[in-house]
Tab-separated table of C-alpha atoms in Angstrom:
chain	number	residue	atom	x	y	z
A	29	UNK	CA	-86.308	11.543	25.349
A	30	UNK	CA	-86.893	10.591	21.830
A	31	UNK	CA	-84.432	10.420	18.793
A	32	UNK	CA	-84.998	13.720	18.359
A	33	UNK	CA	-83.789	15.788	21.768
A	34	UNK	CA	-80.726	13.361	21.389
A	35	UNK	CA	-79.632	14.627	18.168
A	36	UNK	CA	-80.314	18.121	19.478
A	37	UNK	CA	-78.654	17.919	22.513
A	38	UNK	CA	-75.767	16.424	20.963
A	39	UNK	CA	-75.352	18.272	18.061
A	40	UNK	CA	-75.938	21.655	20.743
A	41	UNK	CA	-73.893	19.724	23.042
A	42	UNK	CA	-76.047	20.820	25.909
A	43	UNK	CA	-74.154	20.565	29.816
A	44	UNK	CA	-78.280	20.476	31.056
A	45	UNK	CA	-78.276	16.592	29.656
A	46	UNK	CA	-74.091	15.568	30.408
A	47	UNK	CA	-75.146	12.399	32.538
A	48	UNK	CA	-78.463	11.772	30.803
A	49	UNK	CA	-76.841	10.246	27.702
A	50	UNK	CA	-73.901	8.955	26.118
A	51	UNK	CA	-73.573	8.271	22.627
A	52	UNK	CA	-71.293	5.843	21.051
A	53	UNK	CA	-69.863	6.251	18.067
A	54	UNK	CA	-70.191	3.281	15.780
A	55	UNK	CA	-67.760	3.594	12.745
A	56	UNK	CA	-64.624	4.317	15.697
A	57	UNK	CA	-66.050	1.770	19.197
A	58	UNK	CA	-66.232	5.070	21.415
A	59	UNK	CA	-69.090	6.421	23.693
A	60	UNK	CA	-68.775	10.080	24.425
A	61	UNK	CA	-71.078	12.190	26.680
A	62	UNK	CA	-73.148	14.907	24.933
A	63	UNK	CA	-70.804	17.633	25.953
A	64	UNK	CA	-67.741	16.159	23.885
A	65	UNK	CA	-65.348	18.589	21.943
A	66	UNK	CA	-65.169	16.562	19.142
A	67	UNK	CA	-66.628	16.837	15.724
A	68	UNK	CA	-69.845	15.684	15.957
A	69	UNK	CA	-70.438	11.926	14.073
A	70	UNK	CA	-72.772	11.265	11.196
A	71	UNK	CA	-76.762	10.527	12.944
A	72	UNK	CA	-76.425	7.724	10.807
A	73	UNK	CA	-73.375	6.133	13.066
A	74	UNK	CA	-74.644	6.832	16.471
A	75	UNK	CA	-76.248	4.843	18.761
A	76	UNK	CA	-77.326	6.170	22.003
A	77	UNK	CA	-77.267	4.852	25.723
A	78	UNK	CA	-78.807	6.233	29.057
A	79	UNK	CA	-75.510	4.462	31.330
A	80	UNK	CA	-71.957	4.145	30.570
A	81	UNK	CA	-72.708	0.872	31.892
A	82	UNK	CA	-74.734	-0.483	28.445
A	83	UNK	CA	-72.112	1.104	26.191
A	84	UNK	CA	-69.471	-0.577	27.657
A	85	UNK	CA	-71.504	-3.337	27.382
A	86	UNK	CA	-72.388	-2.685	23.655
A	87	UNK	CA	-68.231	-3.350	23.425
A	88	UNK	CA	-67.715	0.257	23.102
A	89	UNK	CA	-64.651	2.098	25.212
A	90	UNK	CA	-64.683	5.809	26.586
A	91	UNK	CA	-63.621	8.540	25.056
A	92	UNK	CA	-60.305	10.241	25.722
A	93	UNK	CA	-60.867	13.462	24.938
A	94	UNK	CA	-64.440	14.015	27.000
A	95	UNK	CA	-63.982	11.536	29.769
A	96	UNK	CA	-67.317	9.956	30.021
A	97	UNK	CA	-66.650	8.365	33.799
A	98	UNK	CA	-66.715	12.217	34.712
A	99	UNK	CA	-70.055	12.876	34.185
A	100	UNK	CA	-72.602	13.575	36.232
A	101	UNK	CA	-74.917	10.738	37.450
A	102	UNK	CA	-78.105	11.654	37.043
A	103	UNK	CA	-80.324	9.253	34.034
A	104	UNK	CA	-83.482	10.211	33.499
A	105	UNK	CA	-84.981	7.733	35.185
A	106	UNK	CA	-83.685	8.693	37.767
A	107	UNK	CA	-86.359	10.817	39.219
A	108	UNK	CA	-88.924	7.526	40.382
A	109	UNK	CA	-88.971	6.149	43.519
A	110	UNK	CA	-87.580	2.536	42.321
A	111	UNK	CA	-85.830	-0.365	43.794
A	112	UNK	CA	-82.972	-0.393	41.025
A	113	UNK	CA	-82.601	3.380	41.920
A	114	UNK	CA	-82.621	2.166	45.968
A	115	UNK	CA	-80.263	-0.705	45.110
A	116	UNK	CA	-78.052	2.191	42.887
A	117	UNK	CA	-77.719	4.557	46.396
A	118	UNK	CA	-76.265	1.472	48.399
A	119	UNK	CA	-73.418	0.775	45.623
A	120	UNK	CA	-72.930	4.454	45.313
A	121	UNK	CA	-72.833	5.218	48.860
A	122	UNK	CA	-70.939	2.224	50.133
A	123	UNK	CA	-68.421	1.849	47.744
A	124	UNK	CA	-66.728	-1.367	46.213
A	125	UNK	CA	-64.737	-2.709	49.139
A	126	UNK	CA	-67.254	-6.278	50.618
A	127	UNK	CA	-70.269	-5.913	48.099
A	128	UNK	CA	-71.862	-8.939	47.489
A	129	UNK	CA	-74.732	-8.972	45.864
A	130	UNK	CA	-76.918	-11.217	48.766
A	131	UNK	CA	-76.534	-8.412	51.103
A	132	UNK	CA	-77.459	-5.656	48.125
A	133	UNK	CA	-80.717	-8.220	47.526
A	134	UNK	CA	-81.917	-8.633	51.364
A	135	UNK	CA	-80.912	-5.126	52.118
A	136	UNK	CA	-83.969	-4.253	49.572
A	137	UNK	CA	-86.159	-7.266	50.331
A	138	UNK	CA	-86.104	-9.585	47.086
A	139	UNK	CA	-84.230	-11.932	45.516
A	140	UNK	CA	-80.795	-12.429	44.015
A	141	UNK	CA	-82.608	-13.101	41.010
A	142	UNK	CA	-85.716	-10.849	40.725
A	143	UNK	CA	-82.288	-8.148	41.179
A	144	UNK	CA	-80.793	-9.255	38.092
A	145	UNK	CA	-83.496	-9.265	36.179
A	146	UNK	CA	-84.671	-5.220	37.213
A	147	UNK	CA	-81.315	-4.308	36.833
A	148	UNK	CA	-81.375	-6.171	32.758
A	149	UNK	CA	-84.658	-4.709	32.345
A	150	UNK	CA	-83.587	-0.505	33.703
A	151	UNK	CA	-80.143	-0.604	33.128
A	152	UNK	CA	-79.459	-3.551	30.615
A	153	UNK	CA	-76.654	-5.151	32.596
A	154	UNK	CA	-76.121	-7.193	35.460
A	155	UNK	CA	-76.147	-6.151	39.171
A	156	UNK	CA	-72.113	-7.740	38.920
A	157	UNK	CA	-71.888	-6.021	35.545
A	158	UNK	CA	-72.557	-2.802	36.412
A	159	UNK	CA	-70.865	-2.457	39.743
A	160	UNK	CA	-67.691	-3.376	37.807
A	161	UNK	CA	-68.495	-0.996	35.442
A	162	UNK	CA	-68.078	1.113	37.758
A	163	UNK	CA	-65.090	0.573	39.700
A	164	UNK	CA	-63.540	1.140	36.123
A	165	UNK	CA	-64.417	4.020	35.305
A	166	UNK	CA	-63.400	5.281	39.118
A	167	UNK	CA	-60.296	3.979	38.457
A	168	UNK	CA	-60.145	5.765	35.225
A	169	UNK	CA	-61.068	8.677	36.752
A	170	UNK	CA	-58.055	8.501	38.889
A	171	UNK	CA	-55.513	7.535	36.594
A	172	UNK	CA	-56.495	10.335	34.667
A	173	UNK	CA	-56.013	13.141	37.210
A	174	UNK	CA	-53.928	12.299	40.488
A	175	UNK	CA	-50.675	10.946	41.292
A	176	UNK	CA	-51.796	7.868	43.265
A	177	UNK	CA	-49.860	5.179	42.478
A	178	UNK	CA	-51.739	2.186	40.327
A	179	UNK	CA	-51.451	-0.292	43.014
A	180	UNK	CA	-53.929	2.451	44.917
A	181	UNK	CA	-56.004	3.186	42.733
A	182	UNK	CA	-57.045	-0.641	42.591
A	183	UNK	CA	-57.394	-0.786	46.610
A	184	UNK	CA	-59.358	2.805	45.709
A	185	UNK	CA	-61.593	1.035	44.096
A	186	UNK	CA	-62.172	-2.095	45.563
A	187	UNK	CA	-59.974	-4.737	43.879
A	188	UNK	CA	-57.330	-6.786	46.352
A	189	UNK	CA	-55.101	-7.391	44.454
A	190	UNK	CA	-53.643	-5.102	41.140
A	191	UNK	CA	-53.425	-7.980	38.766
A	192	UNK	CA	-57.024	-8.594	38.692
A	193	UNK	CA	-57.425	-4.960	37.683
A	194	UNK	CA	-55.440	-4.456	34.883
A	195	UNK	CA	-57.739	-7.931	34.033
A	196	UNK	CA	-61.021	-6.318	34.269
A	197	UNK	CA	-59.359	-2.796	33.151
A	198	UNK	CA	-58.147	-3.793	29.805
A	199	UNK	CA	-61.093	-6.181	29.605
A	200	UNK	CA	-63.363	-3.194	30.413
A	201	UNK	CA	-61.383	-0.438	28.116
A	202	UNK	CA	-58.924	-2.642	25.776
A	203	UNK	CA	-56.491	-0.100	27.517
A	204	UNK	CA	-54.064	-0.850	30.414
A	205	UNK	CA	-53.783	1.257	33.620
A	206	UNK	CA	-50.222	2.243	32.746
A	207	UNK	CA	-52.110	3.482	29.014
A	208	UNK	CA	-53.939	5.662	30.361
A	209	UNK	CA	-51.763	7.211	33.665
A	210	UNK	CA	-49.803	10.016	32.270
A	211	UNK	CA	-49.066	11.541	35.670
A	212	UNK	CA	-46.135	10.960	37.341
A	213	UNK	CA	-46.037	9.175	41.383
A	214	UNK	CA	-45.875	12.163	43.894
A	215	UNK	CA	-47.328	12.596	47.438
A	216	UNK	CA	-49.655	15.762	45.802
A	217	UNK	CA	-53.100	16.021	47.098
A	218	UNK	CA	-55.841	14.012	45.499
A	219	UNK	CA	-57.415	16.381	42.948
A	220	UNK	CA	-60.537	15.283	41.360
A	221	UNK	CA	-63.080	17.233	38.455
A	222	UNK	CA	-66.723	16.879	40.172
A	223	UNK	CA	-69.346	18.076	37.433
A	224	UNK	CA	-72.736	19.109	37.086
A	225	UNK	CA	-76.173	19.734	35.127
A	226	UNK	CA	-76.292	23.259	35.269
A	227	UNK	CA	-77.529	25.805	35.893
A	228	UNK	CA	-75.674	25.634	40.304
A	229	UNK	CA	-77.222	28.193	42.275
A	230	UNK	CA	-73.891	28.564	44.029
A	231	UNK	CA	-74.942	31.807	45.732
A	232	UNK	CA	-77.541	30.044	47.293
A	233	UNK	CA	-75.738	27.523	48.603
A	234	UNK	CA	-73.310	29.941	50.080
A	235	UNK	CA	-75.233	31.899	51.421
A	236	UNK	CA	-77.748	28.641	53.517
A	237	UNK	CA	-74.067	27.141	54.402
A	238	UNK	CA	-72.636	30.856	55.465
A	239	UNK	CA	-75.826	31.411	57.926
A	240	UNK	CA	-74.885	27.610	60.124
A	241	UNK	CA	-70.722	27.016	58.904
A	242	UNK	CA	-69.340	24.991	61.728
A	243	UNK	CA	-65.801	27.361	62.992
A	244	UNK	CA	-63.141	24.987	62.868
A	245	UNK	CA	-65.340	22.876	60.902
A	246	UNK	CA	-66.179	24.703	57.523
A	247	UNK	CA	-64.268	27.288	55.899
A	248	UNK	CA	-66.164	29.178	52.978
A	249	UNK	CA	-64.579	31.747	50.096
A	250	UNK	CA	-66.357	33.316	47.699
A	251	UNK	CA	-66.355	30.822	45.053
A	252	UNK	CA	-64.495	27.492	47.232
A	253	UNK	CA	-65.774	25.168	50.267
A	254	UNK	CA	-64.439	22.736	52.259
A	255	UNK	CA	-64.673	21.337	55.859
A	256	UNK	CA	-63.141	18.457	57.853
A	257	UNK	CA	-64.937	14.667	57.639
A	258	UNK	CA	-65.059	10.615	59.285
A	259	UNK	CA	-66.272	7.842	57.605
A	260	UNK	CA	-67.364	4.870	60.109
A	261	UNK	CA	-65.697	1.422	58.203
A	262	UNK	CA	-66.670	-1.524	58.461
A	263	UNK	CA	-64.418	-2.230	61.518
A	264	UNK	CA	-66.561	-0.140	63.495
A	265	UNK	CA	-63.694	2.816	63.365
A	266	UNK	CA	-62.987	5.946	61.798
A	267	UNK	CA	-61.376	7.585	59.544
A	268	UNK	CA	-60.580	11.158	59.107
A	269	UNK	CA	-59.973	13.692	56.546
A	270	UNK	CA	-60.588	17.215	55.329
A	271	UNK	CA	-61.371	18.254	51.196
A	272	UNK	CA	-61.453	21.134	49.589
A	273	UNK	CA	-63.648	22.755	46.719
A	274	UNK	CA	-63.334	25.248	44.394
A	275	UNK	CA	-66.474	26.633	42.114
A	276	UNK	CA	-65.627	26.746	38.212
A	277	UNK	CA	-69.312	27.572	36.686
A	278	UNK	CA	-67.316	27.568	33.671
A	279	UNK	CA	-66.499	24.276	34.043
A	280	UNK	CA	-69.587	22.884	35.148
A	281	UNK	CA	-68.469	21.698	38.335
A	282	UNK	CA	-65.565	21.890	41.573
A	283	UNK	CA	-62.173	21.278	41.767
A	284	UNK	CA	-61.897	18.990	44.404
A	285	UNK	CA	-58.638	18.665	46.623
A	286	UNK	CA	-59.336	15.213	49.347
A	287	UNK	CA	-56.808	14.201	52.144
A	288	UNK	CA	-57.763	11.283	53.641
A	289	UNK	CA	-56.429	8.210	55.996
A	290	UNK	CA	-57.107	5.630	53.837
A	291	UNK	CA	-57.459	5.491	49.786
A	292	UNK	CA	-60.208	2.256	50.469
A	293	UNK	CA	-63.081	5.026	50.511
A	294	UNK	CA	-61.912	6.961	48.658
A	295	UNK	CA	-65.152	6.423	45.924
A	296	UNK	CA	-67.761	7.124	48.784
A	297	UNK	CA	-66.303	9.899	50.196
A	298	UNK	CA	-66.010	11.769	46.862
A	299	UNK	CA	-69.651	10.725	46.495
A	300	UNK	CA	-70.744	11.564	49.756
A	301	UNK	CA	-68.513	15.203	48.267
A	302	UNK	CA	-71.263	15.317	45.755
A	303	UNK	CA	-74.257	14.856	48.194
A	304	UNK	CA	-72.392	17.737	50.267
A	305	UNK	CA	-73.416	19.984	46.855
A	306	UNK	CA	-76.585	17.688	45.535
A	307	UNK	CA	-74.623	17.456	42.046
A	308	UNK	CA	-76.271	14.894	41.017
A	309	UNK	CA	-79.200	16.854	40.785
A	310	UNK	CA	-81.281	17.077	36.884
A	311	UNK	CA	-81.755	20.274	37.869
A	312	UNK	CA	-84.611	20.362	34.614
A	313	UNK	CA	-86.724	17.673	35.285
A	314	UNK	CA	-86.911	18.973	38.642
A	315	UNK	CA	-87.676	22.432	38.148
A	316	UNK	CA	-90.478	21.670	35.864
A	317	UNK	CA	-92.332	19.317	38.304
A	318	UNK	CA	-92.588	21.867	40.906
A	319	UNK	CA	-93.923	24.186	38.413
A	320	UNK	CA	-96.622	21.872	38.116
A	321	UNK	CA	-97.335	22.170	41.789
A	322	UNK	CA	-98.642	25.795	41.335
A	323	UNK	CA	-95.381	27.286	42.525
A	324	UNK	CA	-95.156	30.872	41.297
A	325	UNK	CA	-92.426	30.743	37.645
A	326	UNK	CA	-91.402	33.954	38.261
A	327	UNK	CA	-90.577	33.284	42.274
A	328	UNK	CA	-88.550	29.675	41.244
A	329	UNK	CA	-84.190	30.146	41.995
A	330	UNK	CA	-83.131	28.641	39.022
A	331	UNK	CA	-80.942	25.929	40.001
A	332	UNK	CA	-81.454	25.668	44.158
A	333	UNK	CA	-79.124	22.457	45.292
A	334	UNK	CA	-79.989	20.704	48.323
A	335	UNK	CA	-77.378	22.051	50.624
A	336	UNK	CA	-76.137	18.079	52.263
A	337	UNK	CA	-74.866	17.547	55.878
A	338	UNK	CA	-71.886	14.749	55.983
A	339	UNK	CA	-74.153	12.473	57.770
A	340	UNK	CA	-77.920	12.173	58.970
A	341	UNK	CA	-76.230	11.912	62.568
A	342	UNK	CA	-75.349	15.178	61.695
A	343	UNK	CA	-78.255	16.891	60.492
A	344	UNK	CA	-80.064	14.786	63.362
A	345	UNK	CA	-77.959	16.683	65.846
A	346	UNK	CA	-78.204	20.653	64.057
A	347	UNK	CA	-82.025	19.973	64.163
A	348	UNK	CA	-82.444	19.295	67.669
A	349	UNK	CA	-80.221	21.927	68.666
A	350	UNK	CA	-82.650	24.430	67.210
A	351	UNK	CA	-86.049	23.221	67.845
A	352	UNK	CA	-87.786	26.841	69.257
A	353	UNK	CA	-84.855	28.823	68.435
A	354	UNK	CA	-83.666	31.137	65.676
A	355	UNK	CA	-80.771	29.702	63.114
A	356	UNK	CA	-78.315	32.253	64.154
A	357	UNK	CA	-78.748	30.498	68.354
A	358	UNK	CA	-78.692	27.440	66.904
A	359	UNK	CA	-75.405	27.277	65.336
A	360	UNK	CA	-73.797	29.087	67.890
A	361	UNK	CA	-75.083	26.152	70.632
A	362	UNK	CA	-73.861	23.937	67.788
A	363	UNK	CA	-70.439	25.447	67.718
A	364	UNK	CA	-70.463	25.431	71.352
A	365	UNK	CA	-71.265	21.618	71.165
A	366	UNK	CA	-67.982	20.946	68.615
A	367	UNK	CA	-66.222	23.397	70.475
A	368	UNK	CA	-66.106	21.283	73.356
A	369	UNK	CA	-66.629	17.200	72.114
A	370	UNK	CA	-64.943	18.091	68.521
A	371	UNK	CA	-61.661	16.015	68.303
A	372	UNK	CA	-58.458	19.000	66.896
A	373	UNK	CA	-55.457	19.471	66.026
A	374	UNK	CA	-53.580	22.213	65.062
A	375	UNK	CA	-52.947	23.083	61.470
A	376	UNK	CA	-50.185	26.556	60.793
A	377	UNK	CA	-51.090	28.876	57.787
A	378	UNK	CA	-48.330	31.300	56.927
A	379	UNK	CA	-50.925	34.641	59.194
A	380	UNK	CA	-51.815	32.275	61.404
A	381	UNK	CA	-52.139	29.704	63.686
A	382	UNK	CA	-55.491	27.973	63.009
A	383	UNK	CA	-57.504	24.754	64.877
A	384	UNK	CA	-58.952	21.922	62.691
A	385	UNK	CA	-61.974	20.146	64.348
A	386	UNK	CA	-63.761	17.445	63.761
A	387	UNK	CA	-67.991	16.810	64.474
A	388	UNK	CA	-68.284	14.768	67.340
A	389	UNK	CA	-68.994	11.191	66.856
A	390	UNK	CA	-72.181	9.507	68.735
A	391	UNK	CA	-69.941	7.931	71.406
A	392	UNK	CA	-68.299	11.617	72.264
A	393	UNK	CA	-71.804	12.888	72.957
A	394	UNK	CA	-73.226	9.693	74.531
A	395	UNK	CA	-70.871	9.754	77.329
A	396	UNK	CA	-71.232	13.641	77.704
A	397	UNK	CA	-72.992	15.407	80.290
A	398	UNK	CA	-73.528	18.853	77.984
A	399	UNK	CA	-73.770	20.612	80.956
A	400	UNK	CA	-71.851	23.548	78.404
A	401	UNK	CA	-74.702	23.901	76.732
A	402	UNK	CA	-77.246	26.313	77.866
A	403	UNK	CA	-80.434	24.478	76.868
A	404	UNK	CA	-83.105	22.866	78.695
A	405	UNK	CA	-81.996	19.437	79.968
A	406	UNK	CA	-85.350	17.676	78.160
A	407	UNK	CA	-82.943	18.593	75.074
A	408	UNK	CA	-79.462	17.680	76.035
A	409	UNK	CA	-81.275	14.248	76.831
A	410	UNK	CA	-82.573	14.184	73.138
A	411	UNK	CA	-79.231	14.723	72.099
A	412	UNK	CA	-77.726	12.059	74.644
A	413	UNK	CA	-80.976	9.673	73.192
A	414	UNK	CA	-79.940	10.269	69.667
A	415	UNK	CA	-75.947	9.821	70.192
A	416	UNK	CA	-76.226	6.368	72.148
A	417	UNK	CA	-79.038	5.841	69.340
A	418	UNK	CA	-76.833	6.082	66.390
A	419	UNK	CA	-73.501	4.771	68.088
A	420	UNK	CA	-75.669	1.249	68.444
A	421	UNK	CA	-77.339	0.812	65.185
A	422	UNK	CA	-75.083	2.982	62.917
A	423	UNK	CA	-77.213	1.889	59.925
A	424	UNK	CA	-80.486	1.890	60.683
A	425	UNK	CA	-82.687	4.045	59.020
A	426	UNK	CA	-83.590	7.856	60.326
A	427	UNK	CA	-87.266	7.385	59.967
A	428	UNK	CA	-85.918	5.205	63.472
A	429	UNK	CA	-85.346	7.984	65.933
A	430	UNK	CA	-88.951	8.342	66.028
A	431	UNK	CA	-88.721	5.960	68.557
A	432	UNK	CA	-86.730	8.706	71.074
A	433	UNK	CA	-88.168	11.051	72.891
A	434	UNK	CA	-88.050	14.794	71.699
A	435	UNK	CA	-87.419	13.661	67.951
A	436	UNK	CA	-90.299	14.089	65.974
A	437	UNK	CA	-91.475	13.752	62.575
A	438	UNK	CA	-89.831	17.629	61.435
A	439	UNK	CA	-86.244	16.563	63.003
A	440	UNK	CA	-86.851	13.251	61.451
A	441	UNK	CA	-87.554	14.742	57.801
A	442	UNK	CA	-85.101	17.593	58.110
A	443	UNK	CA	-81.990	14.866	58.812
A	444	UNK	CA	-83.478	12.668	55.847
A	445	UNK	CA	-82.930	15.758	53.252
A	446	UNK	CA	-80.133	17.552	54.134
A	447	UNK	CA	-78.383	13.695	55.856
A	448	UNK	CA	-79.517	11.541	53.470
A	449	UNK	CA	-80.746	13.607	50.491
A	450	UNK	CA	-83.746	12.355	50.524
A	451	UNK	CA	-85.396	14.482	46.873
A	452	UNK	CA	-89.298	13.964	48.252
A	453	UNK	CA	-88.940	16.067	52.152
A	454	UNK	CA	-91.856	18.606	52.674
A	455	UNK	CA	-91.706	20.064	55.614
A	456	UNK	CA	-95.299	21.050	55.675
A	457	UNK	CA	-94.804	21.656	59.472
A	458	UNK	CA	-92.506	24.825	59.897
A	459	UNK	CA	-93.360	27.909	59.906
A	460	UNK	CA	-91.773	29.523	57.117
A	461	UNK	CA	-93.676	26.913	54.678
A	462	UNK	CA	-96.817	27.749	56.613
A	463	UNK	CA	-95.847	31.577	56.297
A	464	UNK	CA	-95.156	31.199	51.975
A	465	UNK	CA	-98.922	28.713	51.950
A	466	UNK	CA	-100.433	31.630	53.188
A	467	UNK	CA	-98.884	33.980	50.643
A	468	UNK	CA	-99.668	31.320	47.410
A	469	UNK	CA	-102.555	29.227	48.808
A	470	UNK	CA	-102.934	27.125	45.241
A	471	UNK	CA	-99.532	25.745	45.377
A	472	UNK	CA	-100.211	21.666	45.483
A	473	UNK	CA	-97.086	19.507	47.035
A	474	UNK	CA	-98.181	16.437	45.973
A	475	UNK	CA	-98.073	17.351	42.352
A	476	UNK	CA	-94.102	18.087	43.236
A	477	UNK	CA	-93.377	14.371	44.425
A	478	UNK	CA	-90.787	13.322	43.861
A	479	UNK	CA	-88.679	16.947	44.141
A	480	UNK	CA	-90.782	17.997	47.441
A	481	UNK	CA	-87.339	19.009	49.086
A	482	UNK	CA	-86.688	21.106	45.946
A	483	UNK	CA	-89.718	22.760	46.656
A	484	UNK	CA	-89.323	23.063	50.073
A	485	UNK	CA	-86.024	24.753	50.155
A	486	UNK	CA	-88.456	27.350	47.005
A	487	UNK	CA	-90.725	28.204	49.246
A	488	UNK	CA	-87.719	29.191	52.213
A	489	UNK	CA	-86.590	31.795	49.868
A	490	UNK	CA	-90.211	33.260	48.881
A	491	UNK	CA	-89.485	34.545	52.974
């Protein structure tokens, strides 16, 4: 983007650019989202930044009105496959607890020094500063929106004690946590607003999910979606919870209520919820690239997001059960698996008693013969093999599943697309894709990189 693009977007308060850049006002020392409702400042008093971290490190403090910490995370350069993008993915997926720069660099296959250099070049800040800025911005969001006490907020943001949290918060924002917090402390559910860049094709997301709904785990309303979840901690045990999200297109976001066993894991879980809805997608950039591939513009479904699974393991189980059967049959098998092996607890409602289920863990599946599933023994063996692998290698890349008998490229790629939010999966061997290519043979998927997952879903939408 050039200066004229920045200026036009901020003056029009265009929500499509929310999260792509931030506007800092030299005369007030405050930085804002481009959608801020405040009276726009004069251009000579404005400075532009691609990330909130750059604005913070330059001495600006976040606006209390538009709250930059609520902006969707989708900077303009995030579409390219870079080391920094991979680093950010690890940071945002794993949260702040126990994160070490040396371990992050090792996962990326580079040195600490080179990692610092890349962050300075692309983000204008060091990795350490970036992480602390994310901690403070998330803390600010919790202080504004939740009834959590300050000590729990500090804990959820990766601080071991409140004093360190208070010092860091004041140093970066010039205010204390108590200055920000207005809501009274209570046991009310954690409620967060999660924003996106429009458009968001809710009907497509809703219909895709409805056809594959997991009974007892997921719930789907006209404008809402909820589900239970489990989170594997660094100690190897699972914490449980559930969330419910209500779509608010007028606010370009979702109102999300979260119930969780341990607030320490609130940040990575909130990021996983964003992944389930694909809220970080830069739709304008993605759709322009899809059109360049030769996909007919009049067939393009505006605002398609990738409906995410909670984990690659869950996506892999779905894919294996879907081999050589219809979507309906695969969903019935999945629900049978959940009913037999998933943890569950009764929940009372006004009209009826229901049971809340959780998706079976790898350990639960590998310990079963799966005799209750009416599928070939070879497919049962594949399910057990995947569960055994994921139980003993929970953090290994999904592509290593190819070593397992019964798992081929389609299953791996499906799990990467829906379980890992990989934006560049092209399911060329899929029967539906092949049928669509018969209708539009001029489409060149290579031209849609790095957004071929969205091309895949648009191709499915043509059938």
